[in-house]
Amino acid sequence: MTVAAPTGYAAIVTAAGRGSRAGGEVPKQWRDLSGISVLARSLAAFSGFDRVVLVVHPDDMAEAIAHFAGPVTIVTGGETRSASVLKGLEALEGQASHVLIHDGARPLVSDKVIRGVIGALQAGSVAAAPAVPVSDALWHSQNGHVIGTASRVGLFRAQTPQGFRLPAILAAHRTHPQGAPDDVELALRMNHKVAITEGSDDNLKITYPADFSRAEQILGPSMDIRLGNGYDVHAFGPGDHVRLCGVKIPHEAGLIGHSDADVGMHALTDAIYGALAEGDIGRHFPPSDPQWKGADSAIFLRHATDLVRARGFGFGNADVTLICEVPKIGPHATAMQTRLASISGIDPQRISIKATTSERLGFTGRREGIAAIATVALMKE
Ligand code: MG
């Protein structure tokens, strides 16, 4: 759901700061928050507005255009927050009656909070902004000790978006070019009344590294889920055993292959590569390379599972089906589950091994070889 803003309402999302307090190489607003960047989330909250202006640091212009150009007007910011807001306001001058100015580092702003601000402006306020009453006790301290208390009566923690009649806030910025920590303060200097609307504890401003974890908790489990499938076939040939899902099974024939011909492990490994859009075993371990001749297929599976974790994913589950008339798989299924778990680090309870015959039809039915299919689900952690 997004807020369908009234005609004439515009939004400015500010993201020109470098956000060094949040840690990391990348400014906080560009960092990933449960699969979507902080800034993309902040902008999405205003997708129901006719006009949205994004203010970015000059160094981020190319990236901003790549991600957001089109519905969003992108301008570069100034030296200070106020200077950046002024650039955004100038981009809207004469084109909107009201503007909501939002901090790009508040990605969890709710529709309810936005509607509250719009409602107060529609009711005639020149300015309106969300806030949360201070509920903790307030202390004065000196050298790590409490030396006094302060009344919290009437105190609020300010949030964004802060909404204004556009000409009023533009005039406030132009009258006070030295700026202020937030736009409400400028409105007050112009003697405008600022209505307080209902804020939300979830509308946090991402400032410190721990704020990312808190925001992820509020968002709940990741919805970035990747599925992959794998299919493989190997023909029977001379030999006295086969290797299936890492387990050696005595048999009247072997399986022919460049590596150890573990058809089950190959299908599973390809399913993992598939979920990551990373091709297949042949791409990572070319059969033309003699070093993989007779190789233990555990090498392939371990490579694929390492790649999963390097990409920040974990395993939802894996399901492998072996298709053959012989040998009997059932007696070995638990050993296969245990072996695949130890190679991959996947919880054995998330690994399923099944087997089926093909009712004596086709190449597996004629006992010419074994086929395997596998499915995996990966989840962003
Ligand atoms: Mg194979």
XYZ file of C-alpha atoms and ligand atoms in Angstrom, residues 231-234 256-259 261-267 270 281 297 300, ligand 1:
20
model
C 19.107 -32.378 -13.445
C 21.807 -34.895 -14.266
C 22.226 -38.303 -15.885
C 25.087 -40.800 -15.872
C 30.580 -43.480 -16.284
C 31.675 -39.887 -15.855
C 34.603 -37.511 -15.930
C 34.535 -37.083 -12.144
C 29.899 -39.597 -11.648
C 27.872 -38.886 -8.504
C 24.675 -38.036 -10.336
C 22.770 -37.053 -7.158
C 25.423 -34.672 -5.919
C 25.759 -33.152 -9.374
C 22.021 -32.444 -9.589
C 23.638 -27.538 -10.200
C 29.257 -27.401 -12.533
C 32.168 -34.493 -6.319
C 31.871 -29.236 -6.387
Mg 27.146 -35.119 -13.912
